[in-house]
Coordinates of C-alpha atoms in Angstrom, one line a residue:
M1 CA 153.1 -108.8 3.6
P2 CA 153.9 -105.2 2.6
P3 CA 156.6 -103.2 4.4
P4 CA 155.4 -100.6 7.0
P5 CA 155.1 -97.1 5.8
A6 CA 158.0 -94.7 6.1
P7 CA 157.8 -91.9 8.7
S8 CA 156.9 -88.4 7.5
P9 CA 159.4 -85.6 7.5
Q10 CA 157.9 -84.1 10.7
G11 CA 158.1 -87.4 12.3
A12 CA 154.4 -88.0 12.3
P13 CA 153.2 -91.4 11.3
A14 CA 152.4 -91.7 7.7
P15 CA 148.8 -91.9 6.7
A16 CA 147.4 -95.2 5.7
V17 CA 147.4 -95.7 2.0
L18 CA 143.9 -96.0 0.5
P19 CA 143.2 -97.8 -2.7
E20 CA 143.3 -95.5 -5.7
D21 CA 139.5 -95.9 -6.3
A22 CA 138.4 -95.2 -2.7
T23 CA 137.9 -92.2 -0.5
P24 CA 137.0 -92.0 3.2
G25 CA 133.4 -93.0 3.6
G26 CA 133.5 -95.1 0.4
A27 CA 132.7 -92.3 -2.0
Q28 CA 134.2 -91.8 -5.3
A29 CA 137.2 -89.5 -5.0
S30 CA 138.0 -86.6 -7.3
Y31 CA 141.7 -86.0 -8.1
P32 CA 143.5 -83.0 -9.3
Q33 CA 144.6 -83.5 -12.9
D34 CA 148.2 -82.2 -12.1
A35 CA 148.9 -84.9 -9.5
P36 CA 148.2 -88.2 -11.1
G37 CA 149.3 -91.3 -9.2
D38 CA 150.3 -89.3 -5.9
P39 CA 147.9 -90.5 -3.2
W40 CA 149.2 -87.9 -0.7
R41 CA 148.5 -85.0 -3.0
R42 CA 145.1 -86.3 -3.9
Y43 CA 143.9 -86.3 -0.3
D44 CA 142.9 -83.1 1.5
P45 CA 141.5 -83.7 5.0
W46 CA 140.1 -80.0 5.1
A47 CA 138.3 -80.2 1.8
A48 CA 134.4 -80.2 1.8
A49 CA 133.0 -83.7 1.3
A50 CA 131.7 -84.2 -2.1
A51 CA 127.9 -84.4 -2.4
P52 CA 126.5 -87.9 -2.6
L53 CA 125.3 -88.8 -6.0
Q54 CA 121.8 -89.7 -7.0
Q55 CA 120.9 -92.5 -9.3
T56 CA 120.3 -90.0 -12.1
G57 CA 123.7 -88.6 -11.6
A58 CA 122.3 -85.1 -10.5
G59 CA 123.5 -83.4 -7.3
V60 CA 121.1 -83.4 -4.3
D61 CA 119.9 -79.8 -3.3
S62 CA 120.4 -78.4 0.1
V63 CA 117.5 -77.9 2.5
Q64 CA 117.5 -74.1 1.9
Q65 CA 117.3 -74.6 -1.9
R66 CA 114.4 -77.0 -1.5
R67 CA 112.5 -74.5 0.7
R68 CA 113.1 -71.7 -1.8
R69 CA 112.0 -73.8 -4.7
D70 CA 108.9 -75.0 -2.7
R71 CA 108.0 -71.4 -2.0
R72 CA 108.3 -70.4 -5.6
R73 CA 106.2 -73.3 -6.6
A74 CA 103.5 -72.4 -4.0
V75 CA 103.4 -68.7 -5.2
V76 CA 103.1 -69.8 -8.9
L77 CA 100.3 -72.3 -7.9
L78 CA 98.5 -69.6 -5.9
L79 CA 98.7 -67.2 -8.9
V80 CA 97.3 -69.9 -11.2
I81 CA 94.5 -70.6 -8.8
A82 CA 93.7 -66.9 -8.5
L83 CA 93.5 -66.4 -12.2
V84 CA 91.4 -69.5 -12.8
S85 CA 89.1 -68.5 -9.9
G86 CA 88.7 -65.0 -11.3
G87 CA 87.8 -66.3 -14.7
V88 CA 85.3 -68.9 -13.4
G89 CA 83.8 -66.3 -11.0
G90 CA 83.3 -63.8 -13.9
V91 CA 81.5 -66.5 -16.0
V92 CA 79.4 -67.6 -13.1
G93 CA 78.5 -64.0 -12.1
A94 CA 77.5 -63.2 -15.7
Y95 CA 75.3 -66.4 -15.8
L96 CA 73.6 -65.5 -12.5
E97 CA 72.9 -62.0 -13.6
R98 CA 71.3 -63.2 -16.9
N99 CA 69.4 -66.1 -15.4
G100 CA 68.7 -65.1 -11.8
G101 CA 70.6 -67.9 -10.2
F102 CA 70.9 -71.7 -10.6
G103 CA 67.4 -73.1 -10.6
T104 CA 65.8 -70.2 -8.6
S105 CA 62.7 -68.1 -9.7
V106 CA 62.5 -64.3 -9.6
E107 CA 60.2 -62.8 -7.0
L108 CA 59.6 -59.0 -7.2
P109 CA 58.5 -56.8 -4.3
Q110 CA 54.8 -56.0 -4.2
A111 CA 52.4 -54.2 -1.9
G112 CA 50.4 -56.4 0.4
D113 CA 46.6 -56.8 0.8
E114 CA 44.7 -53.6 1.5
P115 CA 41.1 -52.9 2.6
S116 CA 38.7 -53.2 -0.4
G117 CA 36.4 -50.4 0.7
R118 CA 36.7 -46.8 -0.7
A119 CA 35.5 -43.5 0.6
P120 CA 31.8 -43.0 -0.3
D121 CA 32.5 -39.7 -2.2
S122 CA 35.4 -41.1 -4.2
V123 CA 34.9 -42.2 -7.8
A124 CA 35.4 -45.8 -6.8
G125 CA 32.9 -45.4 -4.0
I126 CA 30.3 -43.8 -6.2
A127 CA 30.8 -46.4 -9.0
A128 CA 30.4 -49.3 -6.5
R129 CA 27.0 -48.0 -5.4
A130 CA 25.8 -47.0 -8.9
L131 CA 26.9 -49.8 -11.1
P132 CA 24.2 -52.4 -10.0
S133 CA 21.5 -49.9 -11.1
V134 CA 23.0 -49.1 -14.5
V135 CA 22.0 -51.4 -17.5
T136 CA 23.0 -51.9 -21.1
L137 CA 20.3 -52.0 -23.7
H138 CA 20.7 -54.1 -26.9
V139 CA 18.2 -53.0 -29.5
T140 CA 17.4 -54.9 -32.7
G141 CA 15.0 -53.7 -35.4
S142 CA 14.0 -54.7 -38.8
E143 CA 16.6 -52.4 -40.4
E144 CA 19.1 -51.5 -37.8
S145 CA 20.4 -52.3 -34.3
G146 CA 22.3 -50.5 -31.6
T147 CA 23.6 -50.4 -28.0
G148 CA 22.9 -47.9 -25.4
T149 CA 22.6 -47.4 -21.6
G150 CA 19.9 -46.8 -19.1
F151 CA 19.4 -46.7 -15.3
V152 CA 16.7 -48.0 -13.0
L153 CA 14.1 -45.5 -11.9
D154 CA 12.0 -47.6 -9.5
T155 CA 11.4 -51.1 -8.1
R156 CA 8.6 -51.7 -10.7
G157 CA 11.2 -52.1 -13.5
H158 CA 11.1 -48.7 -15.2
I159 CA 14.3 -47.8 -16.8
L160 CA 15.1 -44.3 -18.3
T161 CA 17.2 -44.0 -21.5
N162 CA 17.4 -41.9 -24.7
N163 CA 14.8 -42.0 -27.4
H164 CA 17.4 -42.5 -30.0
V165 CA 18.6 -45.6 -28.2
V166 CA 15.3 -47.5 -28.4
E167 CA 14.1 -45.9 -31.7
P168 CA 15.6 -48.6 -33.9
A169 CA 13.3 -51.2 -32.3
G170 CA 10.2 -49.5 -33.8
T171 CA 7.0 -51.4 -33.2
G172 CA 8.2 -54.9 -33.9
G173 CA 11.8 -54.9 -32.7
R174 CA 13.4 -56.4 -29.6
I175 CA 15.0 -54.7 -26.6
T176 CA 17.2 -56.8 -24.3
V177 CA 18.4 -55.3 -21.0
V178 CA 21.6 -56.6 -19.5
F179 CA 22.3 -55.9 -15.8
N180 CA 25.7 -55.3 -14.2
G181 CA 25.8 -58.8 -12.8
G182 CA 25.2 -60.4 -16.2
E183 CA 21.4 -61.1 -15.9
T184 CA 19.3 -60.4 -18.9
A185 CA 15.6 -59.5 -19.4
K186 CA 13.3 -58.5 -22.2
A187 CA 12.0 -54.9 -22.1
K188 CA 9.1 -53.1 -23.7
V189 CA 8.7 -49.4 -24.4
V190 CA 6.4 -47.6 -22.0
G191 CA 6.7 -44.2 -23.8
R192 CA 9.2 -42.1 -25.7
D193 CA 9.5 -38.5 -26.9
S194 CA 11.9 -37.4 -29.7
G195 CA 11.6 -33.7 -28.8
Y196 CA 13.2 -34.4 -25.4
D197 CA 15.2 -37.4 -26.7
L198 CA 13.9 -39.5 -23.7
A199 CA 12.3 -42.9 -23.4
V200 CA 11.1 -45.2 -20.6
V201 CA 11.3 -49.0 -21.0
Q202 CA 10.1 -51.6 -18.5
V203 CA 11.3 -55.1 -17.5
T204 CA 9.2 -57.6 -15.6
G205 CA 10.0 -60.5 -13.3
V206 CA 13.3 -59.0 -12.1
K207 CA 13.9 -58.9 -8.4
G208 CA 16.2 -56.9 -6.3
L209 CA 16.1 -53.7 -8.4
N210 CA 17.9 -50.8 -6.8
P211 CA 16.8 -47.4 -8.2
L212 CA 19.4 -44.7 -8.5
P213 CA 18.8 -41.6 -6.4
L214 CA 17.9 -38.5 -8.3
G215 CA 19.6 -35.2 -7.6
N216 CA 18.6 -31.6 -8.5
S217 CA 20.2 -30.2 -11.6
D218 CA 19.4 -26.7 -10.5
N219 CA 22.0 -27.1 -7.8
V220 CA 24.8 -27.9 -10.1
R221 CA 27.7 -25.5 -10.5
V222 CA 30.4 -25.2 -13.1
G223 CA 33.5 -27.1 -11.8
D224 CA 31.5 -29.7 -9.8
P225 CA 33.0 -33.2 -10.1
V226 CA 30.9 -35.7 -12.0
V227 CA 31.0 -39.4 -12.8
A228 CA 29.5 -40.9 -16.0
I229 CA 28.6 -44.6 -16.4
G230 CA 27.7 -46.4 -19.6
A231 CA 28.6 -48.9 -22.3
P232 CA 30.8 -47.0 -24.8
F233 CA 31.3 -49.2 -27.9
D234 CA 29.4 -51.9 -26.0
L235 CA 32.0 -52.0 -23.2
A236 CA 29.4 -52.3 -20.4
G237 CA 30.0 -50.9 -16.9
T238 CA 32.6 -48.3 -18.1
V239 CA 33.2 -45.5 -15.5
T240 CA 34.6 -42.1 -16.4
S241 CA 34.9 -38.9 -14.4
G242 CA 35.3 -35.2 -15.0
I243 CA 33.7 -31.9 -14.1
I244 CA 30.7 -29.8 -15.2
S245 CA 32.2 -27.6 -17.9
A246 CA 29.2 -25.4 -18.5
K247 CA 25.4 -25.2 -17.8
E248 CA 22.4 -24.3 -20.0
R249 CA 24.3 -25.2 -23.2
P250 CA 21.7 -25.2 -26.0
I251 CA 22.1 -28.2 -28.3
T252 CA 20.1 -29.9 -30.9
A253 CA 20.4 -33.5 -32.1
G254 CA 18.7 -35.8 -34.5
G255 CA 16.7 -34.5 -37.5
E256 CA 17.3 -37.5 -39.7
K257 CA 13.7 -37.6 -41.0
G258 CA 14.2 -34.2 -42.6
D259 CA 11.0 -32.6 -41.4
G260 CA 12.3 -31.5 -38.1
S261 CA 9.9 -33.7 -36.1
D262 CA 12.6 -35.9 -34.6
V263 CA 14.9 -33.0 -33.6
S264 CA 15.6 -32.9 -29.9
Y265 CA 16.3 -29.6 -28.2
V266 CA 18.2 -29.7 -24.9
D267 CA 19.3 -27.0 -22.5
A268 CA 22.2 -29.3 -21.6
L269 CA 24.8 -29.8 -18.9
Q270 CA 28.2 -29.8 -20.6
T271 CA 30.9 -32.2 -19.1
D272 CA 34.5 -33.2 -20.0
A273 CA 33.9 -36.7 -18.6
P274 CA 34.6 -39.0 -21.6
I275 CA 31.4 -40.0 -23.3
N276 CA 31.3 -42.1 -26.4
P277 CA 28.8 -43.9 -28.6
G278 CA 27.0 -46.4 -26.3
N279 CA 27.0 -44.0 -23.3
S280 CA 23.7 -42.5 -24.5
G281 CA 21.0 -42.8 -21.8
G282 CA 23.4 -43.5 -19.0
P283 CA 23.5 -41.5 -15.8
L284 CA 25.7 -38.5 -15.0
L285 CA 26.3 -38.5 -11.3
D286 CA 27.3 -35.8 -8.8
G287 CA 29.8 -36.1 -6.1
R288 CA 27.3 -37.9 -3.8
G289 CA 26.3 -40.5 -6.4
R290 CA 23.0 -38.8 -7.4
V291 CA 21.8 -38.5 -11.0
I292 CA 22.0 -35.0 -12.2
G293 CA 21.8 -35.7 -16.0
I294 CA 21.2 -38.2 -18.7
N295 CA 24.2 -38.5 -21.1
S296 CA 22.8 -37.9 -24.6
A297 CA 25.3 -36.3 -27.1
I298 CA 28.8 -35.5 -27.8
R299 CA 30.6 -33.1 -30.1
S300 CA 33.6 -34.6 -31.8
A301 CA 36.1 -33.5 -34.4
D302 CA 34.8 -35.8 -37.1
S303 CA 31.1 -36.1 -36.1
A304 CA 28.6 -35.6 -38.9
G305 CA 25.6 -36.2 -36.6
G306 CA 25.1 -32.8 -35.1
G307 CA 26.4 -34.0 -31.8
D308 CA 24.5 -37.3 -31.7
P309 CA 26.9 -40.0 -30.6
E310 CA 25.0 -42.6 -32.5
A311 CA 25.1 -40.8 -35.8
G312 CA 27.8 -39.8 -38.2
G313 CA 30.0 -42.9 -37.7
Q314 CA 32.1 -43.9 -34.7
A315 CA 33.3 -40.5 -33.5
G316 CA 35.1 -40.5 -30.2
S317 CA 35.1 -38.1 -27.2
I318 CA 37.2 -35.0 -27.2
G319 CA 35.9 -33.8 -23.9
L320 CA 32.6 -32.2 -25.1
G321 CA 29.8 -34.3 -23.7
F322 CA 26.2 -33.1 -23.1
A323 CA 23.6 -34.4 -20.7
I324 CA 19.9 -33.7 -20.3
P325 CA 19.3 -32.1 -16.9
I326 CA 17.6 -34.5 -14.5
N327 CA 15.0 -32.0 -13.5
Q328 CA 13.7 -32.1 -17.1
G329 CA 14.3 -35.9 -17.3
K330 CA 12.3 -36.5 -14.2
R331 CA 9.2 -34.6 -15.4
V332 CA 9.3 -36.2 -18.8
A333 CA 9.8 -39.7 -17.3
E334 CA 6.9 -39.3 -15.0
E335 CA 4.6 -38.3 -17.8
L336 CA 5.8 -41.2 -20.0
I337 CA 5.1 -43.6 -17.2
N338 CA 1.8 -42.2 -16.2
T339 CA 0.3 -41.4 -19.6
G340 CA 2.7 -42.8 -22.3
R341 CA 3.2 -39.3 -23.7
A342 CA 5.1 -36.1 -22.7
T343 CA 3.8 -32.6 -22.9
H344 CA 5.8 -29.7 -24.4
P345 CA 5.6 -26.1 -23.1
V346 CA 4.7 -23.8 -26.0
I347 CA 4.5 -20.0 -26.7
G348 CA 2.0 -20.5 -29.5
I349 CA 4.1 -19.0 -32.3
T350 CA 5.8 -20.3 -35.5
L351 CA 9.5 -19.3 -35.8
D352 CA 11.3 -18.5 -39.1
M353 CA 14.1 -21.2 -39.0
D354 CA 15.9 -19.6 -41.9
Y355 CA 16.4 -16.3 -40.2
T356 CA 20.2 -15.6 -39.9
G357 CA 20.1 -12.5 -37.7
D358 CA 20.6 -12.3 -34.0
G359 CA 17.7 -13.6 -32.1
A360 CA 14.6 -15.7 -33.1
R361 CA 12.2 -14.1 -35.6
V362 CA 8.4 -14.9 -35.6
G363 CA 7.5 -16.2 -39.1
A364 CA 5.0 -14.7 -41.5
Q365 CA 2.8 -17.8 -41.4
G366 CA 2.5 -21.1 -39.7
N367 CA 4.0 -24.4 -41.0
D368 CA 0.5 -25.5 -42.1
G369 CA -0.2 -22.3 -43.9
G370 CA -2.1 -20.8 -41.1
P371 CA -1.2 -17.8 -38.9
A372 CA 2.3 -17.7 -37.4
V373 CA 0.8 -16.6 -34.0
T374 CA -1.8 -19.1 -32.8
P375 CA -5.1 -17.2 -32.1
G376 CA -5.9 -17.3 -28.4
G377 CA -2.5 -18.8 -27.5
P378 CA 0.0 -17.5 -24.9
G379 CA 1.9 -15.4 -27.6
A380 CA -1.2 -13.8 -29.0
K381 CA -2.4 -13.0 -25.5
A382 CA 1.0 -11.3 -24.8
G383 CA 0.7 -9.2 -28.0
I384 CA 3.4 -10.9 -30.0
K385 CA 3.1 -10.3 -33.8
P386 CA 4.6 -11.8 -37.0
G387 CA 8.0 -10.4 -37.7
D388 CA 8.9 -9.7 -34.0
V389 CA 12.4 -10.7 -33.1
I390 CA 12.8 -12.3 -29.6
T391 CA 16.2 -11.5 -28.2
A392 CA 16.0 -12.7 -24.5
V393 CA 14.2 -15.1 -22.2
D394 CA 14.0 -14.1 -18.6
G395 CA 16.9 -11.8 -19.2
Q396 CA 19.1 -14.4 -20.9
R397 CA 20.1 -13.6 -24.5
V398 CA 19.0 -16.0 -27.3
H399 CA 20.8 -15.8 -30.6
S400 CA 18.7 -18.2 -32.8
S401 CA 15.4 -19.9 -33.1
E402 CA 16.9 -23.2 -31.8
E403 CA 18.1 -21.4 -28.6
L404 CA 14.6 -20.0 -28.0
I405 CA 13.1 -23.5 -28.4
V406 CA 15.7 -24.9 -26.0
K407 CA 15.0 -22.2 -23.4
T408 CA 11.3 -22.8 -23.6
R409 CA 11.4 -26.5 -23.3
A410 CA 13.6 -26.2 -20.2
H411 CA 10.4 -25.1 -18.5
R412 CA 7.1 -26.8 -17.6
P413 CA 3.7 -25.9 -19.1
G414 CA 2.2 -23.3 -16.8
D415 CA 5.5 -21.6 -16.1
R416 CA 5.6 -17.8 -16.6
L417 CA 8.2 -16.4 -19.0
E418 CA 9.4 -12.8 -19.6
L419 CA 10.4 -12.2 -23.2
T420 CA 12.4 -9.3 -24.7
L421 CA 11.6 -8.6 -28.3
E422 CA 12.3 -6.0 -31.0
R423 CA 9.7 -4.6 -33.3
G424 CA 10.4 -1.8 -35.8
G425 CA 13.7 -0.9 -34.0
D426 CA 12.0 -0.6 -30.6
E427 CA 12.6 -3.0 -27.7
R428 CA 9.9 -4.1 -25.4
K429 CA 9.2 -6.8 -22.8
V430 CA 6.2 -9.1 -22.6
S431 CA 5.1 -11.7 -20.0
L432 CA 3.2 -14.9 -20.7
V433 CA 2.2 -18.2 -19.3
L434 CA 3.4 -21.2 -21.3
G435 CA 0.8 -23.4 -22.8
S436 CA 0.9 -27.2 -23.4
A437 CA 1.2 -29.4 -26.5
G438 CA 1.3 -33.2 -26.7
G439 CA 4.6 -34.7 -27.7
D440 CA 5.1 -37.6 -30.1

């Protein structure tokens, strides 16, 4: 048994001696290097207890250190999440912008249903009423074929069109009429006249025909709105609109035979409503949907046909279209239906077509070698003589032989005309009643 410990210098009991490899609480002690083997110097009751060891040998952090470390880790994690989310969001946004979403279709805003009706005096309203009465004519002959337009005159199947539209059919050709709804019918020529460039054909066995109302071309004024309907370049049911650009515009068309017998003379209504090859024979309508003219000719930049839309190649519209006034068309159509022929008003004189001065000069002799002024005719009765130059009709100036013919044919046989003429430098006026000559 070991002896009891000696008392300390202050008389306090000596501390118990611990084994050299033990500390209070059983933890491994740490000793100062300058006091080896002295257990009293190696023990400090006021020293902080050494941190317990982990199995790895690292010291255990305090609670505050762990919290700080956890906060740093959380901040780093949040930054990483934010960066990743931003990148993913950008990629997704770009995809959605390019593709309109994941699996969804694009739907654009659009106006809803509206009433289908239109004002009666609008272009759409006029077209809706007129289209069922406008037809397309397909003409086939032994040597040529063509397409034109016409419109219904009555419930008996009479259709008015241009002579140059049906002319290719000749005597043994075929004319097929196509209605706006697609129905077709064969047609025959009732009568035609090259001088007026008008013709009437008739279909049979067709029910429900709705004639177009006829207006009065004398009431037309420059600037009035108009609507043209036809089959330009075989595009049936084409509607165009414009205004009346001028009235009483003298034009001539045709003349392909070379003898002048097929030349048409028209005191035309001029319009800027687009008219092209295939519109010929179609109606020119006023603002109330009434026919005021028959579309017959155009003047185009590269036309070689003297204004005829069916001649000189496929020239297009440049806003210079011409229509036969319906007042003239009505009279000729009635004659063609009733007699098969149209009459021409005549003065009874032969004109010098080679005269280049201002006005229309009476020739020295007739085309057949006879007198230039028909004996007993209206001109002879009025005192007109060969060589006289006619400068005005009813006070309106004429500048050529063609213009005099146009102004004359704008009247009916039996109408009275007042002519202004020059003879030997003197001007005089004469009055006459137009005679009548049968057309071709």
